[in-house]
Amino acid sequence: MIPDRVAGALRAADRPVCAYVYDTAALRERATAVRSALPGSALLLYAVKANGHPAVAGTLACSVDGLEVASGGELAGALAAGTGLPDAVRIAFSGPGKTDAELAAAVAAGATINVESELELRRLAHVAGGRSARIALRVNRSSAALPGTHQMTGTATQFGIDEASLVEVAALAGELPGIELAGLHLHAVSNNLDAAAHARFVRDAMSWAAGTGLPLQELNVGGGFGVDYTGARRFDLAALRAGLAGLPAGGPRLVFEIGRYLAAAAGWYAAEVLDLKRTHGRWYAVLRGGTHHFRLPAAWGYSHPFAVLPMAGWGYPFGRPEVAGVELDAAGELCTPRDVLCRGQRVDRVRVGDILVFGNAGAYGWDISHHDFLRHPYPQMIVV
Ligand SMILES: *Cc1c(COP(=O)(O)O)cnc(C)c1O
């Protein structure tokens, strides 16, 4: 369950071990697998917010057709990831609350900007000052929900332009100087595990988009391919491929912007066991790490499974504590009872000094766990 090169890297790490391990070969394999499930003409972008580590974004920038970013900070990272590549990285810029500075940076970078409201469209044209700005209008459709843990369209949310206003906003885009309406953007959900339903969503989006009568170069269907953190379900790429086979030729080019599914399986969070104890009948491993590094299980309220990497050696003159055949809670080093990554996982043997390794931690792991999520600027600290 722990690949050899990951185990090797962890055995060589500073003790007590606390690390994320990212495998660039696994990222490339994943990109190839996703690509082969999409229609040949489709564009595949990587959604940087899932993991903005320079090596991860840089590897995927070379393995897919471009990057989707959602802040000025991510845009700067994407431009850096493209440094040295033969062509400029294709960039799509999203996010429900873009500042004027971010819009200006996106225009300067030649990004396709996914516009989320009428006001944002007006501000973009104002900031662009006649320079050309390529846009897609993000639409919150009146129906077309997908299964998944995070619904964003087909329901009331802060995202996109309500379908009822689309005609009006598209007409405004046609009048504003510099604005080039290239497409529509329909990112609808995150963490959908039903690939056949995803294919139906894409087909439905295509026929709906054709029905708008807008001259579209691109139809961005967003991301949302899911990862089953606690069970054995898989987002079935073969089912996606089958569901997308034989799409009618012509029409706008499909754009996918995938985050979680490209990065999750290529990352591991590892934390060394500092202590083992039993209180009120439950066994706890206390880790060099916790939910401040790997917030996903706490944010979503589930237990993230781990594997045990046994570590040899014990430098103390007293016995090495261990548990065998028990149910163990994996708790962090923070002074709060909420700092728990996993509850009640059955373990064969765990000793103090062994490493608990949490797989599927390459997406929304470190990146959502701190104030650099999405790489927006920090709040000011105003003391009065
Ligand atoms: C987060 C996001 C994505 C990627 O979503 P995943 O669920 O990680 O695939 C794509 N597009 C937009 C606009 C996003 O906000």
Coordinates of C-alpha atoms and ligand atoms in Angstrom, one line a residue:
M1 CA 0.0 0.0 0.0
I2 CA 3.0 2.3 0.5
P3 CA 5.0 2.4 -2.8
D4 CA 8.7 1.6 -2.4
R5 CA 9.9 5.0 -3.6
V6 CA 7.6 6.7 -1.0
A7 CA 8.8 4.4 1.8
G8 CA 12.4 5.0 0.8
A9 CA 12.0 8.7 0.9
L10 CA 10.4 8.6 4.3
R11 CA 13.1 6.3 5.7
A12 CA 15.6 8.9 4.6
A13 CA 13.7 11.9 6.0
D14 CA 14.6 13.8 9.2
R15 CA 13.2 12.3 12.4
P16 CA 10.7 12.6 13.8
V17 CA 9.2 12.3 10.4
C18 CA 6.5 14.8 9.2
A19 CA 6.3 15.1 5.5
Y20 CA 4.2 15.3 2.3
V21 CA 5.6 13.1 -0.5
Y22 CA 4.6 13.8 -4.1
D23 CA 5.4 11.4 -6.9
T24 CA 5.8 13.2 -10.3
A25 CA 5.7 9.9 -12.2
A26 CA 2.3 9.2 -10.6
L27 CA 1.1 12.6 -11.7
R28 CA 2.1 12.0 -15.3
E29 CA 0.5 8.6 -15.4
R30 CA -2.7 10.0 -14.0
A31 CA -2.7 12.8 -16.7
T32 CA -2.2 10.2 -19.4
A33 CA -5.0 8.1 -18.1
V34 CA -7.4 11.1 -17.9
R35 CA -6.4 12.3 -21.3
S36 CA -7.1 8.9 -22.9
A37 CA -10.7 9.0 -21.5
L38 CA -11.5 12.4 -23.1
P39 CA -12.5 13.1 -26.7
G40 CA -9.4 13.8 -28.8
S41 CA -10.3 17.4 -29.4
A42 CA -10.9 18.2 -25.7
L43 CA -8.6 20.4 -23.7
L44 CA -7.4 19.2 -20.3
L45 CA -6.4 21.8 -17.8
Y46 CA -5.1 21.2 -14.2
A47 CA -6.9 23.1 -11.5
V48 CA -4.0 24.4 -9.5
K49 CA -5.9 25.0 -6.2
A50 CA -5.9 21.2 -5.6
N51 CA -2.1 21.3 -5.1
G52 CA 0.0 24.4 -6.0
H53 CA 3.4 23.0 -5.1
P54 CA 5.7 24.1 -7.9
A55 CA 6.8 20.6 -8.7
V56 CA 3.2 19.4 -8.9
A57 CA 1.9 22.3 -11.0
G58 CA 5.1 22.3 -13.1
T59 CA 4.8 18.5 -13.8
L60 CA 1.2 18.8 -14.7
A61 CA 1.7 21.9 -16.8
C62 CA 3.9 19.7 -19.1
S63 CA 1.5 16.8 -19.0
V64 CA -1.8 18.5 -19.8
D65 CA -2.9 21.5 -22.0
G66 CA -2.8 24.2 -19.4
L67 CA -3.6 25.4 -15.9
E68 CA -6.8 26.7 -14.3
V69 CA -6.1 29.3 -11.6
A70 CA -8.4 31.1 -9.2
S71 CA -6.4 33.9 -7.7
G72 CA -3.5 36.3 -8.5
G73 CA -1.2 34.1 -6.4
E74 CA -2.1 31.0 -8.4
L75 CA -1.7 32.9 -11.6
A76 CA 1.8 34.0 -10.6
G77 CA 2.6 30.3 -9.7
A78 CA 1.2 29.1 -13.1
L79 CA 3.3 31.6 -15.0
A80 CA 6.3 30.5 -13.0
A81 CA 5.5 26.8 -13.8
G82 CA 5.5 27.6 -17.5
T83 CA 8.9 29.3 -17.4
G84 CA 11.2 27.3 -19.7
L85 CA 8.4 25.6 -21.5
P86 CA 8.5 26.1 -25.3
D87 CA 5.0 27.7 -25.4
A88 CA 3.3 29.9 -22.9
V89 CA 1.0 27.9 -20.6
R90 CA -2.6 28.2 -21.5
I91 CA -4.4 29.6 -18.5
A92 CA -8.0 29.8 -17.4
F93 CA -8.8 32.2 -14.5
S94 CA -11.7 31.5 -12.3
G95 CA -13.1 32.5 -8.9
P96 CA -16.2 34.2 -7.6
G97 CA -14.5 37.3 -6.2
K98 CA -11.8 38.7 -8.4
T99 CA -10.2 42.0 -7.6
D100 CA -9.3 44.6 -10.2
A101 CA -5.6 43.8 -9.7
E102 CA -6.3 40.1 -10.4
L103 CA -8.4 40.9 -13.5
A104 CA -5.6 43.2 -14.8
A105 CA -3.0 40.4 -14.2
A106 CA -5.2 37.9 -16.0
V107 CA -5.6 40.2 -19.0
A108 CA -1.8 40.8 -19.1
A109 CA -1.2 37.1 -19.0
G110 CA -3.6 36.5 -21.9
A111 CA -5.7 34.1 -19.7
T112 CA -9.2 33.1 -20.6
I113 CA -11.2 34.7 -17.8
N114 CA -14.3 32.8 -16.4
V115 CA -16.5 35.7 -15.7
E116 CA -18.9 35.2 -12.7
S117 CA -21.3 38.2 -12.8
E118 CA -22.4 41.2 -14.8
L119 CA -20.5 43.6 -12.5
E120 CA -17.4 41.5 -12.9
L121 CA -17.8 41.7 -16.7
R122 CA -18.1 45.5 -16.5
R123 CA -15.1 45.8 -14.2
L124 CA -13.1 43.6 -16.5
A125 CA -13.8 45.8 -19.5
H126 CA -13.0 48.8 -17.4
V127 CA -9.7 47.4 -16.2
A128 CA -8.7 46.1 -19.6
G129 CA -9.2 49.6 -21.0
G130 CA -9.7 48.4 -24.6
R131 CA -7.0 45.7 -24.5
S132 CA -8.5 42.4 -25.6
A133 CA -9.8 40.1 -22.9
R134 CA -10.9 36.5 -23.8
I135 CA -13.8 35.4 -21.6
A136 CA -16.1 32.5 -20.8
L137 CA -19.3 33.3 -18.9
R138 CA -19.8 31.0 -15.9
V139 CA -23.4 29.9 -15.7
N140 CA -25.4 28.5 -12.8
R141 CA -27.9 26.5 -14.8
S142 CA -31.4 26.2 -13.5
S143 CA -31.1 22.4 -13.4
A144 CA -28.3 19.9 -14.4
A145 CA -27.0 18.9 -10.9
L146 CA -24.5 16.1 -10.6
P147 CA -23.9 13.8 -7.7
G148 CA -20.9 14.8 -5.6
T149 CA -20.0 16.3 -2.3
H150 CA -19.9 20.0 -3.4
Q151 CA -22.7 21.2 -5.6
M152 CA -22.1 24.5 -7.3
T153 CA -24.7 24.8 -10.0
G154 CA -28.3 23.7 -10.4
T155 CA -28.8 25.1 -6.9
A156 CA -28.4 28.4 -5.1
T157 CA -24.7 29.2 -4.7
Q158 CA -22.4 32.2 -5.0
F159 CA -21.1 30.9 -8.3
G160 CA -21.8 32.1 -11.8
I161 CA -24.5 34.0 -13.6
D162 CA -28.0 32.8 -13.0
E163 CA -29.2 31.1 -16.2
A164 CA -32.1 33.5 -16.4
S165 CA -29.7 36.4 -16.9
L166 CA -27.4 34.7 -19.5
V167 CA -28.9 36.3 -22.6
E168 CA -28.6 39.8 -21.1
V169 CA -25.0 39.4 -19.9
A170 CA -23.9 37.8 -23.2
A171 CA -25.4 40.8 -25.1
L172 CA -23.5 43.1 -22.8
A173 CA -20.3 41.2 -23.5
G174 CA -20.9 41.8 -27.2
E175 CA -21.1 45.6 -26.6
L176 CA -18.1 46.1 -24.3
P177 CA -14.8 47.1 -26.0
G178 CA -12.1 44.5 -26.0
I179 CA -14.3 41.7 -24.6
E180 CA -14.2 38.5 -26.7
L181 CA -16.9 36.0 -25.6
A182 CA -15.2 32.7 -26.3
G183 CA -17.3 30.3 -24.4
L184 CA -19.4 29.2 -21.4
H185 CA -18.1 27.7 -18.2
L186 CA -20.2 25.2 -16.3
H187 CA -18.0 23.8 -13.4
A188 CA -20.8 22.1 -11.4
V189 CA -19.6 19.9 -8.7
S190 CA -16.6 18.5 -6.8
N191 CA -15.9 14.9 -5.9
N192 CA -18.4 13.1 -8.1
L193 CA -17.7 9.4 -8.2
D194 CA -20.2 8.5 -10.9
A195 CA -18.4 8.7 -14.2
A196 CA -21.4 7.6 -16.3
A197 CA -23.4 10.5 -14.7
H198 CA -20.5 12.8 -15.5
A199 CA -20.6 11.9 -19.2
R200 CA -24.3 12.5 -19.2
F201 CA -23.7 15.9 -17.6
V202 CA -21.3 16.8 -20.4
R203 CA -23.6 15.6 -23.2
D204 CA -26.5 17.6 -21.6
A205 CA -24.2 20.6 -21.3
M206 CA -23.4 20.4 -25.0
S207 CA -27.0 20.3 -26.1
W208 CA -28.0 23.0 -23.7
A209 CA -25.1 25.2 -24.9
A210 CA -26.1 24.7 -28.5
G211 CA -29.6 25.8 -27.5
T212 CA -28.4 29.2 -26.3
G213 CA -27.6 30.1 -29.9
L214 CA -24.4 31.8 -28.8
P215 CA -21.4 31.4 -31.1
L216 CA -19.1 29.4 -28.8
Q217 CA -15.5 28.3 -29.4
E218 CA -15.3 26.6 -26.1
L219 CA -17.5 24.8 -23.6
N220 CA -15.8 24.5 -20.2
V221 CA -17.4 21.7 -18.2
G222 CA -15.1 22.2 -15.2
G223 CA -13.7 19.5 -13.0
G224 CA -15.2 17.3 -10.3
F225 CA -13.9 13.8 -10.9
G226 CA -14.0 12.2 -7.5
V227 CA -11.8 10.2 -5.2
D228 CA -13.2 7.8 -2.6
Y229 CA -11.1 8.4 0.5
T230 CA -12.7 5.8 2.8
G231 CA -13.9 3.1 0.5
A232 CA -13.0 1.2 -2.7
R233 CA -15.1 3.1 -5.2
R234 CA -13.3 4.5 -8.3
F235 CA -14.2 7.2 -10.7
D236 CA -14.4 4.9 -13.7
L237 CA -12.5 6.4 -16.6
A238 CA -13.6 3.6 -18.9
A239 CA -17.2 4.5 -18.2
L240 CA -16.5 8.1 -18.8
R241 CA -14.8 7.3 -22.2
A242 CA -17.8 5.1 -23.1
G243 CA -20.2 7.8 -22.1
L244 CA -18.5 10.4 -24.2
A245 CA -17.9 8.2 -27.3
G246 CA -19.4 9.4 -30.6
L247 CA -20.1 13.0 -29.6
P248 CA -21.4 14.9 -32.6
A249 CA -18.6 16.6 -34.6
G250 CA -18.4 20.4 -34.8
G251 CA -19.7 22.5 -32.0
P252 CA -17.5 24.1 -29.3
R253 CA -14.3 22.5 -28.1
L254 CA -14.8 20.8 -24.7
V255 CA -12.5 22.0 -21.8
F256 CA -12.1 20.0 -18.7
E257 CA -10.3 21.5 -15.6
I258 CA -9.5 18.7 -13.2
G259 CA -7.9 19.1 -9.8
R260 CA -8.6 16.4 -7.3
Y261 CA -8.5 13.4 -9.6
L262 CA -5.1 14.4 -11.2
A263 CA -3.3 15.1 -7.9
A264 CA -4.8 13.1 -5.1
A265 CA -3.3 9.7 -5.6
A266 CA 0.2 11.2 -6.2
G267 CA 0.6 12.5 -2.7
W268 CA 1.1 11.0 0.8
Y269 CA 1.0 12.7 4.2
A270 CA 3.3 11.0 6.7
A271 CA 3.6 11.6 10.4
E272 CA 5.7 9.7 13.0
V273 CA 4.1 8.3 16.1
L274 CA 5.4 10.3 19.1
D275 CA 3.3 8.5 21.8
L276 CA 0.8 5.7 22.3
K277 CA -1.8 5.8 25.1
R278 CA -5.1 4.5 26.3
T279 CA -7.7 6.8 27.9
H280 CA -11.3 5.8 28.8
G281 CA -10.8 2.6 26.9
R282 CA -9.7 4.0 23.5
W283 CA -6.2 3.7 22.0
Y284 CA -4.5 6.9 20.7
A285 CA -1.4 7.4 18.6
V286 CA -0.1 11.0 19.0
L287 CA 1.6 12.2 15.8
R288 CA 4.2 14.7 14.8
G289 CA 1.7 16.4 12.6
G290 CA -2.1 16.7 12.5
T291 CA -5.1 18.5 11.0
H292 CA -3.1 21.8 10.7
H293 CA -1.1 20.0 7.9
F294 CA -3.8 17.7 6.6
R295 CA -7.2 19.3 7.2
L296 CA -9.3 17.4 4.7
P297 CA -10.6 14.7 7.1
A298 CA -11.5 17.3 9.7
A299 CA -13.1 19.6 7.2
W300 CA -15.2 16.9 5.7
G301 CA -15.8 15.0 9.0
Y302 CA -14.5 11.5 8.0
S303 CA -11.7 9.2 9.1
H304 CA -8.8 9.1 6.6
P305 CA -7.3 5.6 6.4
F306 CA -3.5 5.1 6.9
A307 CA -0.9 2.5 6.4
V308 CA 1.9 1.8 8.9
L309 CA 5.5 2.2 7.9
P310 CA 7.6 0.3 10.5
M311 CA 10.8 2.0 11.5
A312 CA 13.7 0.1 13.0
G313 CA 15.7 1.4 15.9
W314 CA 14.9 2.6 19.4
G315 CA 17.5 4.8 21.1
Y316 CA 16.2 4.8 24.7
P317 CA 17.2 2.6 27.7
F318 CA 13.6 1.8 28.4
G319 CA 11.1 -0.3 26.4
R320 CA 9.5 0.7 23.1
P321 CA 5.7 1.1 23.5
E322 CA 3.6 -0.8 21.0
V323 CA 0.0 -1.9 20.4
A324 CA -1.1 -4.9 18.4
G325 CA -4.5 -5.9 17.1
V326 CA -6.3 -2.8 18.5
E327 CA -8.5 -0.1 17.1
L328 CA -6.5 3.1 17.0
D329 CA -7.3 6.8 16.8
A330 CA -4.6 8.9 15.0
A331 CA -4.4 12.2 16.7
G332 CA -2.2 15.2 16.0
E333 CA 0.0 17.4 18.1
L334 CA -2.4 20.3 18.6
C335 CA -4.0 21.1 21.9
T336 CA -7.5 20.4 20.8
P337 CA -9.6 17.2 20.9
R338 CA -10.7 17.9 17.3
D339 CA -7.2 17.3 16.0
V340 CA -7.9 13.7 14.8
L341 CA -7.1 12.4 11.4
C342 CA -8.6 8.9 11.7
R343 CA -10.8 7.2 14.4
G344 CA -10.9 3.5 15.2
Q345 CA -8.7 2.0 12.5
R346 CA -7.8 -1.6 13.1
V347 CA -4.0 -2.0 13.2
D348 CA -1.9 -5.2 13.4
R349 CA 1.0 -3.5 15.1
V350 CA 2.1 0.1 15.7
R351 CA 5.1 1.2 17.8
V352 CA 6.3 4.6 18.9
G353 CA 8.6 5.7 16.1
D354 CA 6.7 4.0 13.3
I355 CA 5.2 6.3 10.6
L356 CA 1.5 6.6 9.8
V357 CA 1.2 7.2 6.0
F358 CA -2.0 8.7 4.7
G359 CA -2.5 8.1 1.0
N360 CA -4.6 10.0 -1.5
A361 CA -3.3 13.2 0.1
G362 CA -2.0 14.9 -3.0
A363 CA -5.1 17.1 -3.6
Y364 CA -6.6 19.5 -1.1
G365 CA -4.2 18.2 1.5
W366 CA -1.5 20.7 2.5
D367 CA -3.1 23.3 0.2
I368 CA -6.4 23.7 2.1
S369 CA -4.8 23.4 5.5
H370 CA -3.5 26.9 5.9
H371 CA -4.0 30.5 4.9
D372 CA -2.3 29.9 1.6
F373 CA -5.3 28.0 0.3
L374 CA -5.9 29.4 -3.2
R375 CA -2.9 31.8 -2.6
H376 CA -4.9 34.9 -1.9
P377 CA -3.2 37.7 -0.1
Y378 CA -3.4 37.6 3.7
P379 CA -5.8 39.9 5.7
Q380 CA -4.2 42.9 7.3
M381 CA -3.7 42.7 11.0
I382 CA -5.2 46.0 12.2
V383 CA -4.6 46.8 15.9
V384 CA -6.6 49.7 17.3
Ligands
LIG1 C1 -11.9 23.7 -7.9 C2 -12.2 24.0 -9.3 C3 -12.0 23.0 -10.3 C4 -11.4 21.6 -10.0 O1 -12.3 20.9 -9.2 P1 -11.9 19.4 -8.8 O2 -13.1 18.9 -8.1 O3 -10.7 19.4 -8.0 O4 -11.7 18.6 -10.1 C5 -12.3 23.3 -11.6 N1 -12.8 24.5 -12.0 C6 -13.1 25.4 -11.1 C7 -13.7 26.7 -11.5 C8 -12.9 25.2 -9.7 O5 -13.2 26.1 -8.8

